[in-house]
Amino acid sequence: GEKFAIFRVYIIHLLMIILRKVKMLNLTALTTKYRSNLIISTYKNWLKGSVKALDIGCGTGIVSWQLKKHFNLKLIGCDVEKYLRVDINFVLMEKPNRLPFKNNSFEMVFFNDVLHHTTKDDQEKLLKEALRVAQKVVIFEDKPTLVNKIFDILLNKIHNPNMSLDLTHRKVREWQTLFKKIGAKVQTVHVKRPTFYPLSHVAFLLTKKKLLV
């Protein structure tokens, strides 16, 4: 609401002051590495062997690179803007809701903390696109808590100051309803939160429903 919008502006302003004084203290690398390890531990039961994968909204590419290294993936990153900090294969998205790949180009697609940075209309379109280009779609998302929203604003302002911070989180049941709407089967995992870790996450594995002959 309006109060959160005002609070968000205040937090961003305060963050900019802190960043100028401490020169970020390599906070980006620290937070991304910790999140990468959490994502890897969440995906380990869904990823078996080397597969051809696409990371949508790869951002800095650090999480993509960690996933590629850990699971020995043949990975491509894509995003609407290129601000990579590591060397990975990359394809620029010309449209925010359209993937520049042919049908079934990949075995797996990742959305790592990405979908809540798109409009709800684009969320549905991107998920349909992901199921068009891959057999499986793996999603790692923030739960819509106040703490998550505050940290999301802070950390993303560090990673990319130009990133839009219009947040469109959904509750777990809302995500599941959307997945059903687009005709996907879903497995849901409530990510176990490590000690002293303030954020709450949920992960989903989507697969295409087999057509009855």
PDB file of C-alpha atoms in Angstrom:
ATOM      1  CA  GLY A   1       0.000   0.000   0.000  1.00  0.00           C
ATOM      2  CA  GLU A   2       0.929   3.670   0.251  1.00  0.00           C
ATOM      3  CA  LYS A   3       2.791   3.220   3.553  1.00  0.00           C
ATOM      4  CA  PHE A   4       5.000   0.499   2.092  1.00  0.00           C
ATOM      5  CA  ALA A   5       5.722   2.653  -0.982  1.00  0.00           C
ATOM      6  CA  ILE A   6       6.891   5.524   1.243  1.00  0.00           C
ATOM      7  CA  PHE A   7       8.946   3.124   3.351  1.00  0.00           C
ATOM      8  CA  ARG A   8      10.492   1.668   0.195  1.00  0.00           C
ATOM      9  CA  VAL A   9      11.641   5.115  -0.987  1.00  0.00           C
ATOM     10  CA  TYR A  10      13.145   5.792   2.440  1.00  0.00           C
ATOM     11  CA  ILE A  11      14.969   2.437   2.478  1.00  0.00           C
ATOM     12  CA  ILE A  12      16.403   2.976  -1.010  1.00  0.00           C
ATOM     13  CA  HIS A  13      17.621   6.469  -0.067  1.00  0.00           C
ATOM     14  CA  LEU A  14      19.228   5.129   3.114  1.00  0.00           C
ATOM     15  CA  LEU A  15      20.849   2.297   1.162  1.00  0.00           C
ATOM     16  CA  MET A  16      22.456   4.693  -1.306  1.00  0.00           C
ATOM     17  CA  ILE A  17      24.022   6.628   1.564  1.00  0.00           C
ATOM     18  CA  ILE A  18      25.372   3.431   3.136  1.00  0.00           C
ATOM     19  CA  LEU A  19      26.771   2.172  -0.158  1.00  0.00           C
ATOM     20  CA  ARG A  20      28.627   5.409  -0.825  1.00  0.00           C
ATOM     21  CA  LYS A  21      30.273   5.272   2.589  1.00  0.00           C
ATOM     22  CA  VAL A  22      31.216   1.601   2.802  1.00  0.00           C
ATOM     23  CA  LYS A  23      31.772   1.037  -0.948  1.00  0.00           C
ATOM     24  CA  MET A  24      29.526  -2.013  -0.742  1.00  0.00           C
ATOM     25  CA  LEU A  25      32.069  -4.113   1.271  1.00  0.00           C
ATOM     26  CA  ASN A  26      31.752  -6.789  -1.431  1.00  0.00           C
ATOM     27  CA  LEU A  27      28.202  -7.393  -0.193  1.00  0.00           C
ATOM     28  CA  THR A  28      27.027  -8.387  -3.673  1.00  0.00           C
ATOM     29  CA  ALA A  29      29.405 -11.346  -3.886  1.00  0.00           C
ATOM     30  CA  LEU A  30      28.590 -12.444  -0.332  1.00  0.00           C
ATOM     31  CA  THR A  31      24.803 -12.437  -0.683  1.00  0.00           C
ATOM     32  CA  THR A  32      24.826 -13.992  -4.157  1.00  0.00           C
ATOM     33  CA  LYS A  33      27.142 -16.833  -3.137  1.00  0.00           C
ATOM     34  CA  TYR A  34      24.970 -17.699  -0.114  1.00  0.00           C
ATOM     35  CA  ARG A  35      21.788 -17.617  -2.201  1.00  0.00           C
ATOM     36  CA  SER A  36      23.454 -19.736  -4.904  1.00  0.00           C
ATOM     37  CA  ASN A  37      24.247 -22.450  -2.358  1.00  0.00           C
ATOM     38  CA  LEU A  38      20.649 -22.421  -1.123  1.00  0.00           C
ATOM     39  CA  ILE A  39      19.309 -22.718  -4.672  1.00  0.00           C
ATOM     40  CA  ILE A  40      21.716 -25.563  -5.461  1.00  0.00           C
ATOM     41  CA  SER A  41      20.670 -27.508  -2.365  1.00  0.00           C
ATOM     42  CA  THR A  42      17.008 -27.011  -3.328  1.00  0.00           C
ATOM     43  CA  TYR A  43      17.481 -28.182  -6.913  1.00  0.00           C
ATOM     44  CA  LYS A  44      19.703 -31.205  -6.223  1.00  0.00           C
ATOM     45  CA  ASN A  45      16.795 -33.690  -6.296  1.00  0.00           C
ATOM     46  CA  TRP A  46      15.493 -32.287  -9.589  1.00  0.00           C
ATOM     47  CA  LEU A  47      18.763 -32.071 -11.526  1.00  0.00           C
ATOM     48  CA  LYS A  48      20.464 -35.304 -12.502  1.00  0.00           C
ATOM     49  CA  GLY A  49      23.503 -35.250 -14.770  1.00  0.00           C
ATOM     50  CA  SER A  50      24.487 -32.752 -17.407  1.00  0.00           C
ATOM     51  CA  VAL A  51      21.510 -31.164 -19.173  1.00  0.00           C
ATOM     52  CA  LYS A  52      21.002 -28.281 -21.579  1.00  0.00           C
ATOM     53  CA  ALA A  53      19.516 -25.477 -19.489  1.00  0.00           C
ATOM     54  CA  LEU A  54      18.302 -21.884 -19.815  1.00  0.00           C
ATOM     55  CA  ASP A  55      18.424 -19.372 -16.953  1.00  0.00           C
ATOM     56  CA  ILE A  56      15.792 -16.689 -17.594  1.00  0.00           C
ATOM     57  CA  GLY A  57      16.501 -13.337 -15.948  1.00  0.00           C
ATOM     58  CA  CYS A  58      20.076 -14.364 -15.190  1.00  0.00           C
ATOM     59  CA  GLY A  59      21.128 -10.858 -14.085  1.00  0.00           C
ATOM     60  CA  THR A  60      24.774 -10.814 -13.028  1.00  0.00           C
ATOM     61  CA  GLY A  61      25.117 -14.443 -14.102  1.00  0.00           C
ATOM     62  CA  ILE A  62      26.731 -15.447 -10.808  1.00  0.00           C
ATOM     63  CA  VAL A  63      23.940 -17.837  -9.802  1.00  0.00           C
ATOM     64  CA  SER A  64      23.884 -19.213 -13.369  1.00  0.00           C
ATOM     65  CA  TRP A  65      27.616 -19.838 -13.248  1.00  0.00           C
ATOM     66  CA  GLN A  66      27.367 -21.588  -9.870  1.00  0.00           C
ATOM     67  CA  LEU A  67      24.563 -23.833 -11.160  1.00  0.00           C
ATOM     68  CA  LYS A  68      26.521 -24.592 -14.321  1.00  0.00           C
ATOM     69  CA  LYS A  69      29.641 -25.472 -12.342  1.00  0.00           C
ATOM     70  CA  HIS A  70      27.907 -27.577  -9.683  1.00  0.00           C
ATOM     71  CA  PHE A  71      25.628 -29.588 -11.993  1.00  0.00           C
ATOM     72  CA  ASN A  72      27.892 -29.555 -15.077  1.00  0.00           C
ATOM     73  CA  LEU A  73      25.180 -27.882 -17.135  1.00  0.00           C
ATOM     74  CA  LYS A  74      25.256 -26.776 -20.752  1.00  0.00           C
ATOM     75  CA  LEU A  75      23.794 -23.429 -19.753  1.00  0.00           C
ATOM     76  CA  ILE A  76      22.684 -20.247 -21.510  1.00  0.00           C
ATOM     77  CA  GLY A  77      21.570 -17.132 -19.660  1.00  0.00           C
ATOM     78  CA  CYS A  78      19.082 -14.616 -20.993  1.00  0.00           C
ATOM     79  CA  ASP A  79      17.691 -11.319 -19.749  1.00  0.00           C
ATOM     80  CA  VAL A  80      16.171  -8.054 -21.004  1.00  0.00           C
ATOM     81  CA  GLU A  81      19.410  -6.253 -20.078  1.00  0.00           C
ATOM     82  CA  LYS A  82      23.012  -7.445 -20.048  1.00  0.00           C
ATOM     83  CA  TYR A  83      24.969  -6.717 -16.870  1.00  0.00           C
ATOM     84  CA  LEU A  84      26.905  -9.959 -16.434  1.00  0.00           C
ATOM     85  CA  ARG A  85      29.761 -10.132 -13.936  1.00  0.00           C
ATOM     86  CA  VAL A  86      30.908 -13.587 -15.012  1.00  0.00           C
ATOM     87  CA  ASP A  87      31.521 -15.213 -18.384  1.00  0.00           C
ATOM     88  CA  ILE A  88      28.528 -17.340 -19.417  1.00  0.00           C
ATOM     89  CA  ASN A  89      26.776 -17.841 -22.751  1.00  0.00           C
ATOM     90  CA  PHE A  90      24.163 -15.108 -23.043  1.00  0.00           C
ATOM     91  CA  VAL A  91      21.256 -14.189 -25.320  1.00  0.00           C
ATOM     92  CA  LEU A  92      19.468 -10.848 -25.018  1.00  0.00           C
ATOM     93  CA  MET A  93      15.666 -10.915 -24.776  1.00  0.00           C
ATOM     94  CA  GLU A  94      14.197  -8.366 -27.178  1.00  0.00           C
ATOM     95  CA  LYS A  95      10.793  -8.616 -25.487  1.00  0.00           C
ATOM     96  CA  PRO A  96      10.189  -9.128 -21.742  1.00  0.00           C
ATOM     97  CA  ASN A  97       7.648 -11.904 -22.309  1.00  0.00           C
ATOM     98  CA  ARG A  98       9.040 -13.710 -25.350  1.00  0.00           C
ATOM     99  CA  LEU A  99      11.968 -16.146 -25.447  1.00  0.00           C
ATOM    100  CA  PRO A 100      14.175 -16.068 -28.576  1.00  0.00           C
ATOM    101  CA  PHE A 101      14.457 -19.849 -28.837  1.00  0.00           C
ATOM    102  CA  LYS A 102      12.794 -22.628 -30.827  1.00  0.00           C
ATOM    103  CA  ASN A 103      10.406 -25.154 -29.302  1.00  0.00           C
ATOM    104  CA  ASN A 104      12.058 -27.760 -27.058  1.00  0.00           C
ATOM    105  CA  SER A 105      15.498 -26.144 -27.300  1.00  0.00           C
ATOM    106  CA  PHE A 106      16.307 -27.052 -23.674  1.00  0.00           C
ATOM    107  CA  GLU A 107      15.765 -29.822 -21.184  1.00  0.00           C
ATOM    108  CA  MET A 108      15.286 -27.425 -18.282  1.00  0.00           C
ATOM    109  CA  VAL A 109      14.541 -23.752 -17.638  1.00  0.00           C
ATOM    110  CA  PHE A 110      15.304 -21.805 -14.446  1.00  0.00           C
ATOM    111  CA  PHE A 111      13.539 -18.800 -12.925  1.00  0.00           C
ATOM    112  CA  ASN A 112      15.706 -17.848  -9.929  1.00  0.00           C
ATOM    113  CA  ASP A 113      14.069 -15.036  -7.920  1.00  0.00           C
ATOM    114  CA  VAL A 114      12.874 -13.505 -11.186  1.00  0.00           C
ATOM    115  CA  LEU A 115       9.128 -13.769 -11.703  1.00  0.00           C
ATOM    116  CA  HIS A 116       8.159 -11.317  -8.952  1.00  0.00           C
ATOM    117  CA  HIS A 117      10.071  -8.634 -10.890  1.00  0.00           C
ATOM    118  CA  THR A 118       7.712  -8.958 -13.869  1.00  0.00           C
ATOM    119  CA  THR A 119       4.063  -8.015 -14.268  1.00  0.00           C
ATOM    120  CA  LYS A 120       1.517 -10.691 -13.431  1.00  0.00           C
ATOM    121  CA  ASP A 121       0.469 -10.761 -17.076  1.00  0.00           C
ATOM    122  CA  ASP A 122       4.094 -11.350 -18.131  1.00  0.00           C
ATOM    123  CA  GLN A 123       4.495 -14.036 -15.467  1.00  0.00           C
ATOM    124  CA  GLU A 124       1.874 -16.134 -17.222  1.00  0.00           C
ATOM    125  CA  LYS A 125       3.340 -15.444 -20.673  1.00  0.00           C
ATOM    126  CA  LEU A 126       6.890 -16.255 -19.552  1.00  0.00           C
ATOM    127  CA  LEU A 127       5.815 -19.511 -17.942  1.00  0.00           C
ATOM    128  CA  LYS A 128       4.046 -20.557 -21.145  1.00  0.00           C
ATOM    129  CA  GLU A 129       7.154 -19.619 -23.099  1.00  0.00           C
ATOM    130  CA  ALA A 130       9.348 -21.621 -20.717  1.00  0.00           C
ATOM    131  CA  LEU A 131       7.179 -24.713 -21.197  1.00  0.00           C
ATOM    132  CA  ARG A 132       7.370 -24.149 -24.950  1.00  0.00           C
ATOM    133  CA  VAL A 133      11.173 -24.210 -25.054  1.00  0.00           C
ATOM    134  CA  ALA A 134      11.790 -26.879 -22.375  1.00  0.00           C
ATOM    135  CA  GLN A 135      10.343 -30.053 -20.895  1.00  0.00           C
ATOM    136  CA  LYS A 136      10.812 -28.918 -17.290  1.00  0.00           C
ATOM    137  CA  VAL A 137      10.745 -25.545 -15.531  1.00  0.00           C
ATOM    138  CA  VAL A 138      12.281 -24.955 -12.107  1.00  0.00           C
ATOM    139  CA  ILE A 139      11.275 -21.886 -10.090  1.00  0.00           C
ATOM    140  CA  PHE A 140      12.856 -20.455  -6.944  1.00  0.00           C
ATOM    141  CA  GLU A 141      10.705 -17.665  -5.501  1.00  0.00           C
ATOM    142  CA  ASP A 142      10.443 -15.401  -2.478  1.00  0.00           C
ATOM    143  CA  LYS A 143       7.394 -15.815  -0.301  1.00  0.00           C
ATOM    144  CA  PRO A 144       5.440 -12.516  -0.024  1.00  0.00           C
ATOM    145  CA  THR A 145       6.608 -11.498   3.458  1.00  0.00           C
ATOM    146  CA  LEU A 146       7.500  -7.951   4.494  1.00  0.00           C
ATOM    147  CA  VAL A 147      11.077  -9.004   5.324  1.00  0.00           C
ATOM    148  CA  ASN A 148      11.491 -10.575   1.889  1.00  0.00           C
ATOM    149  CA  LYS A 149      10.217  -7.442   0.156  1.00  0.00           C
ATOM    150  CA  ILE A 150      12.573  -5.164   2.081  1.00  0.00           C
ATOM    151  CA  PHE A 151      15.620  -7.352   1.425  1.00  0.00           C
ATOM    152  CA  ASP A 152      14.607  -7.727  -2.208  1.00  0.00           C
ATOM    153  CA  ILE A 153      14.638  -3.961  -2.678  1.00  0.00           C
ATOM    154  CA  LEU A 154      17.954  -3.533  -0.886  1.00  0.00           C
ATOM    155  CA  LEU A 155      19.882  -6.315  -2.595  1.00  0.00           C
ATOM    156  CA  ASN A 156      18.577  -5.707  -6.094  1.00  0.00           C
ATOM    157  CA  LYS A 157      19.387  -2.013  -5.825  1.00  0.00           C
ATOM    158  CA  ILE A 158      22.964  -3.115  -5.139  1.00  0.00           C
ATOM    159  CA  HIS A 159      23.101  -5.622  -8.012  1.00  0.00           C
ATOM    160  CA  ASN A 160      21.526  -3.323 -10.604  1.00  0.00           C
ATOM    161  CA  PRO A 161      20.538   0.271  -9.684  1.00  0.00           C
ATOM    162  CA  ASN A 162      18.438   0.501 -12.874  1.00  0.00           C
ATOM    163  CA  MET A 163      16.257  -2.509 -12.056  1.00  0.00           C
ATOM    164  CA  SER A 164      12.551  -1.863 -11.666  1.00  0.00           C
ATOM    165  CA  LEU A 165      11.458  -2.585  -8.104  1.00  0.00           C
ATOM    166  CA  ASP A 166       7.750  -3.061  -8.738  1.00  0.00           C
ATOM    167  CA  LEU A 167       7.242  -6.311  -6.841  1.00  0.00           C
ATOM    168  CA  THR A 168       4.532  -8.802  -7.863  1.00  0.00           C
ATOM    169  CA  HIS A 169       4.911 -11.607  -5.333  1.00  0.00           C
ATOM    170  CA  ARG A 170       2.243 -14.296  -5.135  1.00  0.00           C
ATOM    171  CA  LYS A 171       1.238 -16.594  -2.328  1.00  0.00           C
ATOM    172  CA  VAL A 172       2.063 -20.280  -2.845  1.00  0.00           C
ATOM    173  CA  ARG A 173      -1.569 -21.139  -3.583  1.00  0.00           C
ATOM    174  CA  GLU A 174      -1.758 -18.315  -6.135  1.00  0.00           C
ATOM    175  CA  TRP A 175       1.301 -19.692  -7.947  1.00  0.00           C
ATOM    176  CA  GLN A 176      -0.243 -23.170  -7.945  1.00  0.00           C
ATOM    177  CA  THR A 177      -3.482 -21.788  -9.385  1.00  0.00           C
ATOM    178  CA  LEU A 178      -1.523 -20.100 -12.166  1.00  0.00           C
ATOM    179  CA  PHE A 179       0.376 -23.299 -12.963  1.00  0.00           C
ATOM    180  CA  LYS A 180      -2.908 -25.198 -13.208  1.00  0.00           C
ATOM    181  CA  LYS A 181      -4.288 -22.495 -15.497  1.00  0.00           C
ATOM    182  CA  ILE A 182      -1.439 -22.929 -18.001  1.00  0.00           C
ATOM    183  CA  GLY A 183      -1.780 -26.716 -17.926  1.00  0.00           C
ATOM    184  CA  ALA A 184       1.377 -27.676 -16.030  1.00  0.00           C
ATOM    185  CA  LYS A 185       1.942 -30.380 -13.445  1.00  0.00           C
ATOM    186  CA  VAL A 186       3.683 -29.048 -10.345  1.00  0.00           C
ATOM    187  CA  GLN A 187       5.789 -30.228  -7.439  1.00  0.00           C
ATOM    188  CA  THR A 188       6.111 -27.753  -4.553  1.00  0.00           C
ATOM    189  CA  VAL A 189       8.910 -27.535  -1.998  1.00  0.00           C
ATOM    190  CA  HIS A 190       8.904 -25.113   0.934  1.00  0.00           C
ATOM    191  CA  VAL A 191      12.601 -24.329   1.229  1.00  0.00           C
ATOM    192  CA  LYS A 192      14.016 -24.996   4.692  1.00  0.00           C
ATOM    193  CA  ARG A 193      15.380 -21.753   6.069  1.00  0.00           C
ATOM    194  CA  PRO A 194      18.912 -22.013   7.486  1.00  0.00           C
ATOM    195  CA  THR A 195      19.651 -20.699  10.987  1.00  0.00           C
ATOM    196  CA  PHE A 196      19.928 -16.887  11.086  1.00  0.00           C
ATOM    197  CA  TYR A 197      18.785 -16.627   7.450  1.00  0.00           C
ATOM    198  CA  PRO A 198      15.972 -14.027   7.346  1.00  0.00           C
ATOM    199  CA  LEU A 199      14.309 -14.865   4.019  1.00  0.00           C
ATOM    200  CA  SER A 200      11.585 -17.387   3.156  1.00  0.00           C
ATOM    201  CA  HIS A 201      11.482 -19.212  -0.182  1.00  0.00           C
ATOM    202  CA  VAL A 202       9.423 -21.715  -2.104  1.00  0.00           C
ATOM    203  CA  ALA A 203      10.460 -23.799  -5.113  1.00  0.00           C
ATOM    204  CA  PHE A 204       8.397 -25.391  -7.879  1.00  0.00           C
ATOM    205  CA  LEU A 205       9.095 -27.982 -10.546  1.00  0.00           C
ATOM    206  CA  LEU A 206       6.767 -27.680 -13.543  1.00  0.00           C
ATOM    207  CA  THR A 207       6.398 -30.340 -16.209  1.00  0.00           C
ATOM    208  CA  LYS A 208       4.244 -30.524 -19.292  1.00  0.00           C
ATOM    209  CA  LYS A 209       1.115 -32.636 -19.000  1.00  0.00           C
ATOM    210  CA  LYS A 210       1.140 -35.533 -21.431  1.00  0.00           C
ATOM    211  CA  LEU A 211      -1.583 -35.314 -24.040  1.00  0.00           C
ATOM    212  CA  LEU A 212      -4.014 -38.207 -24.085  1.00  0.00           C
ATOM    213  CA  VAL A 213      -4.095 -40.019 -27.429  1.00  0.00           C
TER     214      VAL A 213
END
